[in-house]
């Protein structure tokens, strides 16, 4: 075995030069082949492709049309705010914004706006656009209230693109019916809350008239000791012993009972006079109410609902004040029904192990 290994050829050292595997970076080209090469046009695949500038700055986004509209609206909003700042109308304090006339916008829904943009419009993007439109509409109301009609008329065509086509019909249906006044100047309204319903009559307070009637000295006054003087002048006249409630400027009669006697709770009385306080007409009307059904809380809410409608009938200028206070709309909350197996609507019986 060892003899066979000795007879074999010894191994050569790895002296292979790396030059044997190297190749020339530029192959040899005969000079005759290079004639007129510089004048020849380059191959088409070496020619650099010329890129055109996109028309839209949102070209590389996933929703170019949407972001283009949003960019234009934000730019218009910025210009309007800059113009209002020049007129010293922006930013407004909170009390000044609250006194602006109410907004009457009716935006298109998300499905309707989807037709303006290719692809579906997500809820987040829809809310973002509606927020910009609401701010733009508020700038228009500020300009209109301040008397700058030119700026308000410039904003209106932009808002009209995103409003419903049947806006006028929808807003006409939401207009509250006018409450007529009778020949005595009284208004009749109906208020409801829970299971209670109240009928309200309101009449403006009139200054008492004190006519000066001269008294004749020859008029005979019957003496109290005269037994022949009739006690009852008319059989249909009210009894003199019956209690008479004096109607003053602050009297509110409920079922022919004064307010402070009908409702013992202060919260119920405050709820009734709240529409009069907000409108600034406390003491300017005499209120007569007939209420039926429900408990004290429901009856107080029903009377307040009817009084708010009556105040608007007499003073239409306070409509938006009472509407913001949510006094002109019936409170839809009702008592939740009792469930089978429960003590009340949500209350459960005490769990007993045995």
XYZ file of C-alpha atoms in Angstrom:
354
model
C 0.000 0.000 0.000
C 2.763 2.407 0.952
C 4.790 1.338 -2.126
C 1.946 2.299 -4.423
C 1.750 5.745 -2.887
C 5.445 6.260 -3.466
C 5.210 5.496 -7.178
C 2.488 8.084 -7.807
C 3.290 11.518 -9.333
C 3.740 14.222 -6.682
C 1.086 16.957 -6.530
C 1.914 20.334 -8.116
C 1.539 23.482 -6.211
C -1.400 25.706 -7.197
C 0.660 28.120 -9.224
C -2.053 28.905 -11.733
C -1.910 32.569 -12.537
C -5.067 34.596 -12.252
C -4.161 36.201 -15.581
C -5.252 33.020 -17.382
C -8.863 33.652 -16.309
C -8.868 37.425 -16.866
C -10.516 38.873 -19.952
C -9.913 42.163 -21.690
C -12.347 44.960 -20.637
C -12.508 46.278 -24.207
C -12.145 43.779 -27.050
C -9.921 44.638 -29.939
C -11.699 46.240 -32.870
C -9.948 46.783 -36.213
C -9.587 50.445 -37.195
C -11.431 49.865 -40.444
C -14.550 48.921 -38.511
C -14.608 52.238 -36.617
C -15.229 54.390 -39.673
C -18.394 56.539 -39.463
C -19.248 55.122 -36.050
C -19.315 58.523 -34.319
C -21.847 59.854 -36.836
C -24.223 56.938 -36.391
C -27.205 57.380 -34.019
C -27.041 55.473 -30.753
C -29.030 52.273 -30.396
C -32.633 52.747 -29.310
C -32.156 50.959 -26.012
C -29.404 53.383 -24.999
C -31.480 56.503 -25.765
C -32.665 58.126 -22.446
C -36.443 58.249 -22.041
C -37.777 61.773 -21.692
C -40.273 62.139 -18.800
C -43.085 64.637 -19.093
C -44.146 66.641 -16.072
C -47.569 65.449 -14.782
C -50.392 67.923 -14.946
C -51.584 67.169 -11.412
C -49.430 67.477 -8.277
C -51.290 64.410 -6.958
C -50.383 62.290 -9.994
C -48.379 59.781 -7.966
C -51.043 59.307 -5.269
C -53.642 56.568 -5.346
C -56.577 59.051 -5.701
C -55.369 61.910 -7.871
C -58.839 63.296 -8.644
C -59.888 63.334 -4.987
C -56.735 65.058 -3.755
C -56.956 67.607 -6.576
C -60.452 68.624 -5.431
C -59.350 68.655 -1.801
C -56.309 70.776 -2.624
C -58.438 73.318 -4.481
C -60.940 73.521 -1.590
C -58.196 73.985 0.995
C -56.606 76.662 -1.164
C -59.956 78.476 -1.459
C -60.443 78.204 2.320
C -57.008 79.676 2.944
C -57.735 82.623 0.646
C -61.084 83.285 2.314
C -59.542 83.264 5.773
C -56.807 85.595 4.590
C -59.437 87.981 3.233
C -61.416 87.838 6.475
C -58.250 88.464 8.470
C -57.643 91.581 6.404
C -61.166 92.719 7.292
C -60.551 91.958 11.009
C -63.186 89.215 10.932
C -61.001 86.171 11.538
C -60.633 84.550 13.969
C -63.925 85.360 15.687
C -64.488 84.851 19.425
C -66.763 82.042 20.509
C -69.716 84.261 21.440
C -69.585 85.976 18.020
C -69.578 82.631 16.192
C -72.552 81.478 18.248
C -74.525 84.568 17.191
C -74.092 83.887 13.459
C -77.194 83.015 11.435
C -77.848 79.261 11.291
C -76.370 77.220 8.467
C -78.694 75.891 5.757
C -76.368 73.534 3.903
C -77.302 70.064 2.701
C -74.275 68.179 1.384
C -74.353 65.270 -1.008
C -73.891 61.856 0.550
C -70.843 59.663 0.112
C -72.383 57.523 -2.629
C -73.330 60.596 -4.631
C -69.848 62.091 -4.373
C -68.281 58.825 -5.510
C -69.394 59.570 -9.069
C -67.096 62.618 -9.099
C -63.995 60.531 -8.400
C -62.831 57.272 -9.984
C -63.021 54.541 -7.398
C -64.805 54.250 -4.067
C -64.743 57.170 -1.635
C -63.915 56.038 1.892
C -65.678 57.410 4.942
C -62.534 59.071 6.285
C -61.914 60.950 3.033
C -65.572 61.935 2.806
C -65.514 63.387 6.340
C -62.324 65.260 5.558
C -63.876 66.903 2.522
C -67.105 67.734 4.353
C -65.074 69.371 7.132
C -63.347 71.670 4.647
C -66.703 72.512 3.039
C -68.238 73.331 6.427
C -65.365 75.698 7.240
C -65.733 77.344 3.842
C -69.475 77.734 4.380
C -68.856 79.335 7.780
C -66.558 81.890 6.142
C -69.390 82.716 3.758
C -71.809 83.260 6.648
C -69.313 85.526 8.408
C -68.850 87.610 5.265
C -72.594 87.802 4.672
C -73.334 88.835 8.271
C -70.630 91.507 8.128
C -72.075 92.992 4.937
C -69.365 91.814 2.506
C -71.713 90.236 -0.014
C -69.102 90.116 -2.783
C -66.993 87.615 -0.838
C -70.047 85.563 0.094
C -71.207 85.403 -3.526
C -67.755 84.173 -4.565
C -67.948 81.246 -2.131
C -71.478 80.186 -3.024
C -70.747 78.679 -6.504
C -68.029 76.478 -4.985
C -70.392 75.141 -2.335
C -73.137 74.544 -4.886
C -71.027 71.832 -6.565
C -71.190 69.659 -3.438
C -74.787 70.322 -2.353
C -77.817 68.200 -3.144
C -79.838 69.115 -6.190
C -83.100 68.913 -4.183
C -81.858 71.134 -1.369
C -84.657 73.685 -1.745
C -87.402 71.042 -1.531
C -85.864 69.319 1.499
C -85.400 72.584 3.380
C -88.947 73.634 2.506
C -90.297 70.480 4.135
C -88.365 71.208 7.334
C -89.813 74.722 7.696
C -92.024 74.894 10.752
C -95.677 75.704 10.134
C -96.724 79.209 11.064
C -98.898 79.360 14.167
C -101.724 81.820 13.517
C -102.979 84.247 16.132
C -106.662 84.717 16.788
C -108.439 88.073 16.887
C -107.479 88.530 20.543
C -103.780 87.984 19.818
C -103.652 84.559 21.423
C -101.587 81.656 20.163
C -102.581 78.026 20.551
C -99.896 75.325 20.515
C -99.561 71.715 21.590
C -96.542 70.280 23.392
C -95.715 66.648 24.096
C -93.227 64.763 26.238
C -93.280 61.054 27.125
C -96.946 60.202 27.765
C -97.981 63.798 28.515
C -99.698 66.265 26.208
C -100.261 69.944 26.940
C -102.396 72.566 25.229
C -100.990 76.066 25.602
C -102.640 79.452 25.113
C -100.382 82.509 25.245
C -101.465 86.131 25.078
C -99.303 89.263 25.374
C -99.658 91.244 28.572
C -101.733 94.397 28.143
C -101.415 97.427 30.333
C -104.421 97.770 32.641
C -106.773 100.596 31.774
C -108.083 102.636 34.711
C -111.014 104.717 33.459
C -111.995 107.609 35.658
C -115.752 107.389 36.151
C -117.302 110.310 38.008
C -119.391 109.328 40.980
C -122.723 111.089 41.396
C -123.400 112.321 44.887
C -127.071 111.359 44.573
C -126.332 107.675 43.999
C -127.913 105.623 46.677
C -125.666 103.060 48.348
C -127.537 100.334 50.115
C -126.695 99.952 53.696
C -125.512 96.648 55.076
C -128.255 96.690 57.641
C -131.000 96.835 55.033
C -132.554 93.375 54.889
C -134.549 94.119 51.741
C -131.487 94.512 49.498
C -131.146 91.401 47.247
C -128.065 89.313 47.952
C -127.760 87.812 44.426
C -128.060 90.217 41.515
C -127.811 87.579 38.758
C -128.277 83.817 38.984
C -125.421 83.245 36.518
C -122.858 85.486 38.230
C -119.940 83.757 40.035
C -120.235 83.322 43.727
C -118.506 86.104 45.681
C -117.009 83.533 48.041
C -115.207 81.667 45.220
C -111.397 82.208 45.214
C -110.266 84.469 42.403
C -106.760 84.141 40.987
C -105.346 87.492 39.961
C -103.646 87.157 36.531
C -100.467 89.223 36.567
C -97.552 89.549 34.179
C -95.785 86.573 35.750
C -98.764 84.275 36.124
C -98.672 80.854 34.496
C -101.839 78.890 35.118
C -101.760 75.108 34.667
C -105.122 73.393 34.865
C -106.368 76.633 36.453
C -103.740 76.294 39.213
C -100.725 78.638 39.617
C -97.343 77.284 38.600
C -95.807 77.308 42.075
C -98.681 75.253 43.446
C -99.019 72.780 40.583
C -95.306 71.833 40.484
C -93.661 71.477 43.870
C -90.218 70.689 42.425
C -88.003 73.632 41.520
C -86.487 71.768 38.563
C -89.918 71.349 36.952
C -90.714 75.052 37.341
C -87.348 76.051 35.888
C -87.888 73.734 32.936
C -91.186 75.468 32.145
C -89.886 79.047 32.267
C -86.626 78.237 30.437
C -87.997 79.075 26.920
C -89.198 82.443 28.221
C -85.809 83.195 29.805
C -83.808 82.257 26.699
C -86.038 84.399 24.483
C -85.900 87.309 26.943
C -89.687 87.582 27.215
C -90.162 86.466 30.807
C -93.195 88.326 32.118
C -94.326 89.498 28.674
C -96.999 86.813 28.192
C -99.769 85.244 30.197
C -99.722 81.466 29.793
C -102.707 79.168 30.244
C -102.090 75.435 29.986
C -104.175 72.282 30.142
C -102.036 69.171 30.590
C -103.066 65.536 30.718
C -101.276 62.212 31.171
C -97.863 61.210 32.443
C -96.066 62.342 35.565
C -94.649 65.626 36.737
C -91.473 65.407 34.623
C -93.372 64.568 31.462
C -95.967 67.258 32.056
C -93.285 69.897 32.670
C -91.503 68.924 29.448
C -94.757 69.018 27.473
C -95.612 72.496 28.774
C -92.092 73.762 27.978
C -92.390 72.369 24.438
C -95.701 74.143 23.892
C -94.468 77.430 25.392
C -91.409 77.425 23.116
C -93.650 77.079 20.051
C -95.911 79.845 21.327
C -92.975 82.201 21.873
C -91.856 81.664 18.268
C -95.401 82.415 17.085
C -95.305 85.806 18.816
C -91.581 86.612 18.377
C -90.226 84.884 15.216
C -86.775 86.460 15.680
C -85.924 84.058 18.523
C -86.519 80.963 16.416
C -82.836 80.126 15.949
C -82.121 80.679 19.659
C -84.746 78.193 20.781
C -83.820 75.834 17.963
C -80.190 75.731 19.130
C -81.416 75.041 22.659
C -83.424 72.078 21.227
C -86.686 73.361 22.688
C -88.719 73.389 19.457
C -88.316 69.668 18.841
C -90.085 67.057 20.884
C -87.790 64.998 23.090
C -88.068 61.481 21.610
C -86.809 59.693 24.719
C -89.343 57.328 26.231
C -89.347 54.904 29.126
C -87.845 51.608 28.062
C -90.196 48.659 28.393
C -89.832 46.075 31.104
C -88.205 42.807 30.083
C -89.432 39.344 30.967
C -87.373 37.839 33.777
C -85.959 41.210 34.866
C -87.081 43.518 37.642
C -87.263 46.504 35.273
C -85.947 47.396 31.836
C -82.313 46.679 32.773
C -82.380 45.821 36.473
C -81.987 42.167 37.400
C -83.099 40.303 40.463
C -80.534 39.433 43.101
C -78.920 36.113 42.293
C -79.497 33.505 44.989
C -77.530 30.284 44.944
C -80.263 28.183 46.584
